[in-house]
Short mmCIF file of C-alpha atoms and ligand atoms in Angstrom, two decimals:
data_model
loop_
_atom_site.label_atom_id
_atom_site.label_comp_id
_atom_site.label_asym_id
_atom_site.label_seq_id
_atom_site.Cartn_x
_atom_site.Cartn_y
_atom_site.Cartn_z
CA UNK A 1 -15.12 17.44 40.38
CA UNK A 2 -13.53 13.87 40.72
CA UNK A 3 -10.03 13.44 38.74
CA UNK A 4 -8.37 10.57 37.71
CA UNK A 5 -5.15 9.65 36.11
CA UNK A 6 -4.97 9.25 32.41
CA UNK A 7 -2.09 8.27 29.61
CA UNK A 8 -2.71 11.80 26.96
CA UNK A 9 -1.36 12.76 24.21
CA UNK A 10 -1.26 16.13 24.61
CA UNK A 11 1.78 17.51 22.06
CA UNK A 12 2.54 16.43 18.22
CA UNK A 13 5.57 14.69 18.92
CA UNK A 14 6.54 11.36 20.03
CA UNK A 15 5.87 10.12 23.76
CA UNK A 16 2.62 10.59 26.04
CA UNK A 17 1.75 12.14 29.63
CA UNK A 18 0.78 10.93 32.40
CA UNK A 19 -1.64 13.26 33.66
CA UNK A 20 -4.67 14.16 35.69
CA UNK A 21 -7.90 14.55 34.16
CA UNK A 22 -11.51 14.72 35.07
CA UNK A 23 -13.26 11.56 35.45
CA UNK A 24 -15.47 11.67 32.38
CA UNK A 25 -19.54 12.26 32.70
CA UNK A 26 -21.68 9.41 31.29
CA UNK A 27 -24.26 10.41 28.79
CA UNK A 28 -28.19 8.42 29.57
CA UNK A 29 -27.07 5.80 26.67
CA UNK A 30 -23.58 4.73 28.37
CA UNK A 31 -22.52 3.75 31.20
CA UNK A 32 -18.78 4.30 33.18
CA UNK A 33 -16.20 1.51 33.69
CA UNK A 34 -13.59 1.38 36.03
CA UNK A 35 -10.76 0.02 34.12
CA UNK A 36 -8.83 -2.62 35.61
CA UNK A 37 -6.33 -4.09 33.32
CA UNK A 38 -5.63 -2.80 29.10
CA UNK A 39 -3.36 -3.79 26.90
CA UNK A 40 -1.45 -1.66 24.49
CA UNK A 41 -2.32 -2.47 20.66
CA UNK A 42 -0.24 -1.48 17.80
CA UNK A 43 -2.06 1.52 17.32
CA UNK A 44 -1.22 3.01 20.58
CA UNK A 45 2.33 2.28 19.88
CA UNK A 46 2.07 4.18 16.59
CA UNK A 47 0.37 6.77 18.27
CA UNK A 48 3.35 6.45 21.09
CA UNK A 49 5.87 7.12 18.11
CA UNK A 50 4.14 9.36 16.50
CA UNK A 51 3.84 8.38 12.93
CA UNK A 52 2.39 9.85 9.59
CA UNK A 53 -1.02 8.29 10.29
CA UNK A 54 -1.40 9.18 13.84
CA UNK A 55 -0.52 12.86 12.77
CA UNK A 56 -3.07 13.20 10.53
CA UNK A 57 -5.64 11.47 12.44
CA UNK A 58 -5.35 12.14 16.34
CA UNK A 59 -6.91 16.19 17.52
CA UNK A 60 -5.30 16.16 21.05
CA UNK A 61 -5.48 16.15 23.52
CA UNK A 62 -6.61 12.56 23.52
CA UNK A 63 -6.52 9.84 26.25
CA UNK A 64 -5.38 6.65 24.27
CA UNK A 65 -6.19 3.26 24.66
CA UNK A 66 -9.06 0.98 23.07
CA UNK A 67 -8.14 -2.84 24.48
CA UNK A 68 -9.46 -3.37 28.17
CA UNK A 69 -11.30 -4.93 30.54
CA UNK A 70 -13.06 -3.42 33.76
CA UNK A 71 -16.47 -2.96 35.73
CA UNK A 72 -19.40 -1.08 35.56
CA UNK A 73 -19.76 1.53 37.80
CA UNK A 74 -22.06 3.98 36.88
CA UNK A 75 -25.23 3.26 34.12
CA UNK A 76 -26.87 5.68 32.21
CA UNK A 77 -30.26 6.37 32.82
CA UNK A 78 -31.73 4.92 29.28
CA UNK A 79 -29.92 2.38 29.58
CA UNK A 80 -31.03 -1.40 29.97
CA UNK A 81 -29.75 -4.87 30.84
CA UNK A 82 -26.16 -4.02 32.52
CA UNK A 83 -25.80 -2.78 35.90
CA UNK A 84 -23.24 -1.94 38.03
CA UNK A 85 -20.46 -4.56 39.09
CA UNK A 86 -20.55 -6.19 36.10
CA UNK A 87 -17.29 -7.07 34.60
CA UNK A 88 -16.75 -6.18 30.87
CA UNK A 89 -15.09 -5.07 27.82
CA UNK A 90 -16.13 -3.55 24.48
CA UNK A 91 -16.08 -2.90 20.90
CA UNK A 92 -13.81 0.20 19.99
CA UNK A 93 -15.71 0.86 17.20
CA UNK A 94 -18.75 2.91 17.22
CA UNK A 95 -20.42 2.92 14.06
CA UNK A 96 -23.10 5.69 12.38
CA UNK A 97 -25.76 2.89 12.39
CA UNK A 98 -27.35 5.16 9.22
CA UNK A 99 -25.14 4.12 6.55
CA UNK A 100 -25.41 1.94 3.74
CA UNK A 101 -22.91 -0.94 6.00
CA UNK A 102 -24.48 -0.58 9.34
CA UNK A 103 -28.23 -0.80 7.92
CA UNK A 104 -26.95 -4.02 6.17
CA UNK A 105 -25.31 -5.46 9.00
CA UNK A 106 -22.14 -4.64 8.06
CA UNK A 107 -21.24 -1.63 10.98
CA UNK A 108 -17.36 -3.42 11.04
CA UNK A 109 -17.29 -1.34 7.73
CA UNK A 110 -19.24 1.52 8.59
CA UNK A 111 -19.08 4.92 6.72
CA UNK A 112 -18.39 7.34 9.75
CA UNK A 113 -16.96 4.95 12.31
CA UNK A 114 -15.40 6.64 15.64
CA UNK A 115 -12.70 4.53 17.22
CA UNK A 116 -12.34 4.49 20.68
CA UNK A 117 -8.75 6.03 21.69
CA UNK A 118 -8.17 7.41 18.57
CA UNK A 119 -10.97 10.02 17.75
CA UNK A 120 -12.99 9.85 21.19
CA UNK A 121 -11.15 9.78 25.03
CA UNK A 122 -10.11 5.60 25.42
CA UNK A 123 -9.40 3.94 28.11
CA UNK A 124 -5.60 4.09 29.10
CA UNK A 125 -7.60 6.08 31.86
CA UNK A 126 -8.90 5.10 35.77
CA UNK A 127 -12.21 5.53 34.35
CA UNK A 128 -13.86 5.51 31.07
CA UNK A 129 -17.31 6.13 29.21
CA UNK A 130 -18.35 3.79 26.98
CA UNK A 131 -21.40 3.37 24.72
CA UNK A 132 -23.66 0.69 26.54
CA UNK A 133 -24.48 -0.82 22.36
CA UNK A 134 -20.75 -1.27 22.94
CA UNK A 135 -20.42 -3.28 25.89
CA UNK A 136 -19.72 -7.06 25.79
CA UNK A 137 -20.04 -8.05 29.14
CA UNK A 138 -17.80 -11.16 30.71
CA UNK A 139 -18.84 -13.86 32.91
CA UNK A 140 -18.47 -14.40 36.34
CA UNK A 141 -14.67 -15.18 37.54
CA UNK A 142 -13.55 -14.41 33.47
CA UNK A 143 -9.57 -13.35 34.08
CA UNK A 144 -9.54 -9.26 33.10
CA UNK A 145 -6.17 -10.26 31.19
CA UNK A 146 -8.20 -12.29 28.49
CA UNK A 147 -11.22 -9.78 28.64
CA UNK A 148 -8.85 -6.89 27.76
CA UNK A 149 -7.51 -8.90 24.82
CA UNK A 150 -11.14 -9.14 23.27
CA UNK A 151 -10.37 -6.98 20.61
CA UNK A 152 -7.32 -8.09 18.98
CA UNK A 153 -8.53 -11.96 19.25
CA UNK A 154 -11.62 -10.44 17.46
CA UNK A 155 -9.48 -9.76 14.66
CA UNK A 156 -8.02 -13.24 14.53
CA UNK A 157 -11.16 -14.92 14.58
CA UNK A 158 -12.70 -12.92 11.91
CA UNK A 159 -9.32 -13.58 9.69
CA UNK A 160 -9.10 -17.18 10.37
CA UNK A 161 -12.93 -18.14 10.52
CA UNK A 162 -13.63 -16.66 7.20
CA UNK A 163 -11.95 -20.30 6.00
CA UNK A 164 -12.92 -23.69 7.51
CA UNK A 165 -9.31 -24.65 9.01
CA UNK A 166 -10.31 -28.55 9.87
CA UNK A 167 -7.93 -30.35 8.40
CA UNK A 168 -6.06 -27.63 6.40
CA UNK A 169 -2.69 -26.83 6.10
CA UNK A 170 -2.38 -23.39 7.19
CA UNK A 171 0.58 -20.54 7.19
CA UNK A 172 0.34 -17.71 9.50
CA UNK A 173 2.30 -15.11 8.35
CA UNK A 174 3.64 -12.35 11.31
CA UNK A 175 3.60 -13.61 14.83
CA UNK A 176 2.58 -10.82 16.85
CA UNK A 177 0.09 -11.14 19.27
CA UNK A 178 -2.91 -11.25 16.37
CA UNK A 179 -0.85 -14.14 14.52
CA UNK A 180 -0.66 -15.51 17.26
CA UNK A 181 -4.10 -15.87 18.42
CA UNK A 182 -4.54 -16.93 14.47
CA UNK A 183 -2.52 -20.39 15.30
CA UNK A 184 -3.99 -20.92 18.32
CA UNK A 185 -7.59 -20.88 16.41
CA UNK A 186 -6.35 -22.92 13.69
CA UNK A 187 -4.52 -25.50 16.05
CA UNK A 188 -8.67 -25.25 18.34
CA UNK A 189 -10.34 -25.56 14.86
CA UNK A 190 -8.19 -29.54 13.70
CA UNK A 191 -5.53 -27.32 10.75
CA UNK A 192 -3.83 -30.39 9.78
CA UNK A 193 -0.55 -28.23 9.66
CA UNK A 194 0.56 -25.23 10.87
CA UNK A 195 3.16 -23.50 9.36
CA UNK A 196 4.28 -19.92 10.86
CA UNK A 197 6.85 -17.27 9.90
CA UNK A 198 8.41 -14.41 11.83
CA UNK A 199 11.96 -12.79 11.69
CA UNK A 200 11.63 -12.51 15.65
CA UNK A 201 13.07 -15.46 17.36
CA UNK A 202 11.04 -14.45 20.52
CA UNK A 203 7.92 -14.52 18.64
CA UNK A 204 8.66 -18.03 16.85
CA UNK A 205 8.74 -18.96 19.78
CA UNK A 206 5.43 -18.51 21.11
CA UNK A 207 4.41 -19.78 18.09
CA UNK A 208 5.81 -23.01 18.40
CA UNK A 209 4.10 -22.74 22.02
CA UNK A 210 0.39 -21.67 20.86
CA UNK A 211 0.49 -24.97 18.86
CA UNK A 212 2.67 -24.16 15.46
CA UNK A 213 4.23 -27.61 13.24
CA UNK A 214 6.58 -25.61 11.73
CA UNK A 215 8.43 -22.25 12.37
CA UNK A 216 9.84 -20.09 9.36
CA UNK A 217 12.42 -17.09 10.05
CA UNK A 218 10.45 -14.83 8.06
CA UNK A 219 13.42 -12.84 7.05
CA UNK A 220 15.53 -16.03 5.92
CA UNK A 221 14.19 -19.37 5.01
CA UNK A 222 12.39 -20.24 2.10
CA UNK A 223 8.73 -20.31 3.34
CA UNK A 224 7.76 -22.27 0.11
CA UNK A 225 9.98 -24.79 0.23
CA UNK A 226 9.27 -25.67 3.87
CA UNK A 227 5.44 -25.57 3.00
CA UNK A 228 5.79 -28.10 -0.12
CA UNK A 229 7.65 -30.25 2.23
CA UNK A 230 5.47 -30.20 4.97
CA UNK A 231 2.20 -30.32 2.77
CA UNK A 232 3.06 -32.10 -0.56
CA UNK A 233 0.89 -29.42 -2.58
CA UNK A 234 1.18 -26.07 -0.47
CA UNK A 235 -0.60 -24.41 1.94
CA UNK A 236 -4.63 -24.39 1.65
CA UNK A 237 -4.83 -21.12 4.06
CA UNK A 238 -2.48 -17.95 4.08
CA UNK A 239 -3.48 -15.69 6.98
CA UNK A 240 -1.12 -12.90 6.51
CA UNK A 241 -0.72 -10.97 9.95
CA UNK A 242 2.89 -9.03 9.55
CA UNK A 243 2.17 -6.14 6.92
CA UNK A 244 4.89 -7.25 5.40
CA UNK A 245 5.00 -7.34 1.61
CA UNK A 246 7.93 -9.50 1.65
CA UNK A 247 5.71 -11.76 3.90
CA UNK A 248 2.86 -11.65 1.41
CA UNK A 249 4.38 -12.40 -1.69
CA UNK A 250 6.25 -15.27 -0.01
CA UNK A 251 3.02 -16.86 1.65
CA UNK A 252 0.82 -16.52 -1.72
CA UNK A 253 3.41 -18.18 -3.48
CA UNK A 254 3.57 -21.28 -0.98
CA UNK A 255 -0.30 -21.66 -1.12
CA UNK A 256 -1.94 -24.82 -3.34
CA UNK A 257 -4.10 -23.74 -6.51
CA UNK A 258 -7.43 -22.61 -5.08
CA UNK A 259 -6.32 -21.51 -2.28
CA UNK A 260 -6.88 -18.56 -0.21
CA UNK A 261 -5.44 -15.54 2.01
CA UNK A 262 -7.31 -13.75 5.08
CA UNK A 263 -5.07 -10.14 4.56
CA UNK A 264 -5.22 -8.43 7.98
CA UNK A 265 -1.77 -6.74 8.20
CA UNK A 266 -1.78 -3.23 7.23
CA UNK A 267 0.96 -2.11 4.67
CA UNK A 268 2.64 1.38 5.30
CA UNK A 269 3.04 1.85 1.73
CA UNK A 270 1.24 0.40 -1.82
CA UNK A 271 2.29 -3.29 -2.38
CA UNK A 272 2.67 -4.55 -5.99
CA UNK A 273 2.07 -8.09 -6.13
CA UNK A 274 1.73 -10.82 -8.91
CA UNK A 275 -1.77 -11.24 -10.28
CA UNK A 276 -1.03 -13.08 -12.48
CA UNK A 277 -0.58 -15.79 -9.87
CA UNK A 278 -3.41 -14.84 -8.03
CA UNK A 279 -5.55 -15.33 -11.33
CA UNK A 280 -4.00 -18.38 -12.89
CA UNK A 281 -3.59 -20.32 -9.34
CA UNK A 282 -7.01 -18.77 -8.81
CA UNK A 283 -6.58 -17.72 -5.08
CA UNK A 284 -9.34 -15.91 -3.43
CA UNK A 285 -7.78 -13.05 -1.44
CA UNK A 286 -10.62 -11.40 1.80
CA UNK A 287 -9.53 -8.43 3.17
CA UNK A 288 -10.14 -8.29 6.92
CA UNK A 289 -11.29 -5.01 8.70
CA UNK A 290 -11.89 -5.18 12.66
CA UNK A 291 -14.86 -7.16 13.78
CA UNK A 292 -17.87 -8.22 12.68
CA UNK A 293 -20.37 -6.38 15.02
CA UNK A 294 -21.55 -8.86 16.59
CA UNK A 295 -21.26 -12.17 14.93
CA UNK A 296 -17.26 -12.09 15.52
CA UNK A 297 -17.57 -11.80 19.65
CA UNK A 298 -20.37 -14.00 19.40
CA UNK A 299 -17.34 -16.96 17.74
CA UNK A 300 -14.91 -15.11 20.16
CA UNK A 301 -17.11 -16.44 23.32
CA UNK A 302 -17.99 -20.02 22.03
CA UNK A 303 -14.32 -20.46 20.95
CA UNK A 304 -13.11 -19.31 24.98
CA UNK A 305 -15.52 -21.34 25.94
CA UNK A 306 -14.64 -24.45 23.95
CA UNK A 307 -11.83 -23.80 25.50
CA UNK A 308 -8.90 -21.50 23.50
CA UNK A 309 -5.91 -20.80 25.75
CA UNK A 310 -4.58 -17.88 24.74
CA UNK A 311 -2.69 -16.82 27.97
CA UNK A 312 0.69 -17.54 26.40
CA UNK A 313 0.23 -14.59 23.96
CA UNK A 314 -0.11 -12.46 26.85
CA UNK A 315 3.82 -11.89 28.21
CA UNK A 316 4.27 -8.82 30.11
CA UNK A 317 2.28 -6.76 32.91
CA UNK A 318 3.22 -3.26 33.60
CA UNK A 319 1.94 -0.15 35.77
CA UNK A 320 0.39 2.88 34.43
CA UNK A 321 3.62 5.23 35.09
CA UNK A 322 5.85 2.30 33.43
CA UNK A 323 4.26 3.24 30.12
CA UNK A 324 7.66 4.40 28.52
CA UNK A 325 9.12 0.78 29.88
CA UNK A 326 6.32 -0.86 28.50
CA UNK A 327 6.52 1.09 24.95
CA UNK A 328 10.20 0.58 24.85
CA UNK A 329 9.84 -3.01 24.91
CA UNK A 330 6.91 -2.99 22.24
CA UNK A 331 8.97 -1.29 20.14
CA UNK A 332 12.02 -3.56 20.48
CA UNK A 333 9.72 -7.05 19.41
CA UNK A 334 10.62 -8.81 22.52
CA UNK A 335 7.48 -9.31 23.53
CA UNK A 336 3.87 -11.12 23.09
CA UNK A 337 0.80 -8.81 24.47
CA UNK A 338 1.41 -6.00 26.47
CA UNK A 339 -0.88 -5.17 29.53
CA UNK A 340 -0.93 -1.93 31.52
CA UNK A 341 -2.51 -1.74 34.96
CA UNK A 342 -3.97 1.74 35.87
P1 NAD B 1 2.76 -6.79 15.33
O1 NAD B 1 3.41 -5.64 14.68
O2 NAD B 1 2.94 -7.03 16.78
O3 NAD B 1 3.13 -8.13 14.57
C1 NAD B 1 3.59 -8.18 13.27
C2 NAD B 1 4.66 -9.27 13.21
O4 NAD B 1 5.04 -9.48 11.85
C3 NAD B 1 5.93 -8.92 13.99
O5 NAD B 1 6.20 -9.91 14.96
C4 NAD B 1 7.00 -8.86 12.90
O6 NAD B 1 8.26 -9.31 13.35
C5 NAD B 1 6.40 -9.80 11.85
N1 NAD B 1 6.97 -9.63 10.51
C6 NAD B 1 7.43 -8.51 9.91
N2 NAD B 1 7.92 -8.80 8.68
C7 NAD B 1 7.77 -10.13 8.49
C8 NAD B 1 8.10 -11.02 7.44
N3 NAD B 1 8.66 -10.60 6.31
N4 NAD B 1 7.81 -12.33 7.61
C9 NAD B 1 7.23 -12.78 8.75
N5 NAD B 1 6.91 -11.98 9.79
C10 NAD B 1 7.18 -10.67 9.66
O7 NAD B 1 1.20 -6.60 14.99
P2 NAD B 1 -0.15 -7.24 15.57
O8 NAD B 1 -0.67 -6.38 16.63
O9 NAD B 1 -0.02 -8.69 15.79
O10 NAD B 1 -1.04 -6.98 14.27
C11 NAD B 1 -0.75 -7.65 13.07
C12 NAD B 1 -1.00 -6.77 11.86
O11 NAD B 1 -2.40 -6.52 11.74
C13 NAD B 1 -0.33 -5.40 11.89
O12 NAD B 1 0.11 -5.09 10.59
C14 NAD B 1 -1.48 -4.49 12.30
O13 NAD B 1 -1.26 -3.17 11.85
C15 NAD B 1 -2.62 -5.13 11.60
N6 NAD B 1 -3.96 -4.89 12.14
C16 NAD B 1 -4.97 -4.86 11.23
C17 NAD B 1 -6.26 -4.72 11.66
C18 NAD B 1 -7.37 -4.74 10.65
O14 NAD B 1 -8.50 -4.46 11.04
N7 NAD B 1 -7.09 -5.06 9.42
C19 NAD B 1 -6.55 -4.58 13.02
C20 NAD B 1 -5.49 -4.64 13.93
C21 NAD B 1 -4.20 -4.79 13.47
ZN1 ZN B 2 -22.42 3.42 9.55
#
């Protein structure tokens, strides 16, 4: 049996392992990918540290990993329309397609949804099997680093196109790499103004690159303040990407009357908030979960091809037995996306 190498967790505990595995068998509807580069989301992080909600989620051993881009090597025999060679990524989600939200197009919301990495083997691995409904393959000469970052720039589009930006003024709220992708679509899609917020100098930083007006230290200027000045009314759009409830309270209260919030952050604890502005400005909050399966990667593509530059997001490369390097620096902020290299 052919083995490859593969970041596990295999103990409850903080950390991972770097180990050897077998390379996994495809079943007729998948097919295998060689993995070439992935990039470490704030799950796997979690995960990494070992936190309440990976605890109660992950049965280990599990080989980590959802974001990545790679080729085809092997196809299942039922399977149709991809072939070996072919470069690609995929959709970590893999829905029931039974439910109430899959049989309404709606599988982003699905009932009994597996993620990839987290309840089934990812693809921090040499080799990984993937659902073939799944795949989302990339054209000819598309850089791996962008393909692997499919996922997370899914969740930006489907948080920032559920407004029309042109010609809005627009906060982003949380400048990691999904915030950041958010100001790059809104600065693509003709936002009038931009204004974004993060306590991370390193972070406003790239903001200011991907195309931000305006940079807010989350943690000490008056977001509202700056938007009024900047806008004359407040802010039309609130995408709030920290999971910060200091961050949401302070970007609903710098939005216009009628405005409205994308909320794709997730809070580690409830969040009281003030209806009653919510009700007399008469904002429209929209939750955000994942992708929508496949209309999001559908605006993903045409916005790439339109041409979205997103390669500033993307800040640091690392090998597959640099993984503590690599989490160490996650975990200290200084950084935009994270790729690992098996
Ligand atoms: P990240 O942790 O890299 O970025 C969050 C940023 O928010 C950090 O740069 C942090 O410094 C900043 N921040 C914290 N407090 C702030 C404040 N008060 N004001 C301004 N900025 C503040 O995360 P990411 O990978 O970019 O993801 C963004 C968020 O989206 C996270 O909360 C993540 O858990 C969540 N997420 C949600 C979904 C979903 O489907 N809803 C999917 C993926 C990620
Ligand atoms: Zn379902």
């Amino acid at each position: 049996m052919a083995l490859m190498r593969a970041l596990q967790k295999r103990a409850a505990g903080p950390g991972l392992e770097l180990c050897e595995v077998e390379v996994p068998k495809i079943r007729p509807d998948q097919v295998l990918v060689k993995i070439e580069v992935a990039a470490i989301c704030g799950t796997d992080l979690h995960i990494y540290n070992w936190d309440a909600w990976s605890a109660n989620r992950l049965r280990l051993p599990v080989t980590i990993g959802h974001e990545f881009a790679g080729r085809i090597v092997e196809v299942g025999e039922n399977v149709t329309g991809l072939s070996e060679g072919m470069l690609v990524t995929a959709e970590g989600h893999f829905t029931c397609g039974r439910c109430y939200y899959c049989r309404t197009g709606q599988g982003h919301i699905c009932d009994d949804v597996k993620i990839l990495g987290v309840d089934i083997d990812g693809i921090f691995a040499e080799y990984a099997a993937i659902d073939a409904e799944n795949i989302w393959p990339l054209p000819d000469g598309f850089d791996p680093a962008v393909g692997a970052v499919h996922d997370p720039l899914g969740n930006a589009v489907h948080a920032a196109y559920v407004h029309g930006l042109t010609g809005k003024n627009v906060i982003v709220t949380g400048c990691g790499p999904i915030g950041l992708f958010c100001i790059a679509l809104a600065r693509q899609a003709g936002a009038r103004t931009i204004i974004a917020s993060d306590m991370n100098e390193y972070r406003r930083n790239l903001a200011k690159e991907l195309g931000a007006d305006y940079v807010v230290n989350g943690g000490a200027d008056d977001l509202k303040s700056v938007v009024r000045r900047a806008t004359g009314i407040g802010a039309d759009v609130l995408l709030e990407m920290s999971g910060s409830r200091q961050a949401l309270a302070s970007g609903l209260g710098a939005l216009r009357k009628g405005g409205a919030a994308s909320l794709l952050g997730i809070f580690s604890d409830n969040v009281s908030m003030d209806l009653d502005a919510v009700i007399f400005n008469q904002l429209t909050l929209h939750g955000i979960n994942g992708r929508r399966m496949y209309d999001t990667w559908f605006q993903m593509q045409a916005a790439l091809e339109a041409g979205l530059d997103i390669t500033p997001v993307i800040t640091h490369k690392f090998k597959f037995e640099e993984y503590e390097e690599a989490m160490a620096l996650l975990n200290s902020g200084r950084c935009g996306k994270v790729l690992l290299i098996p």
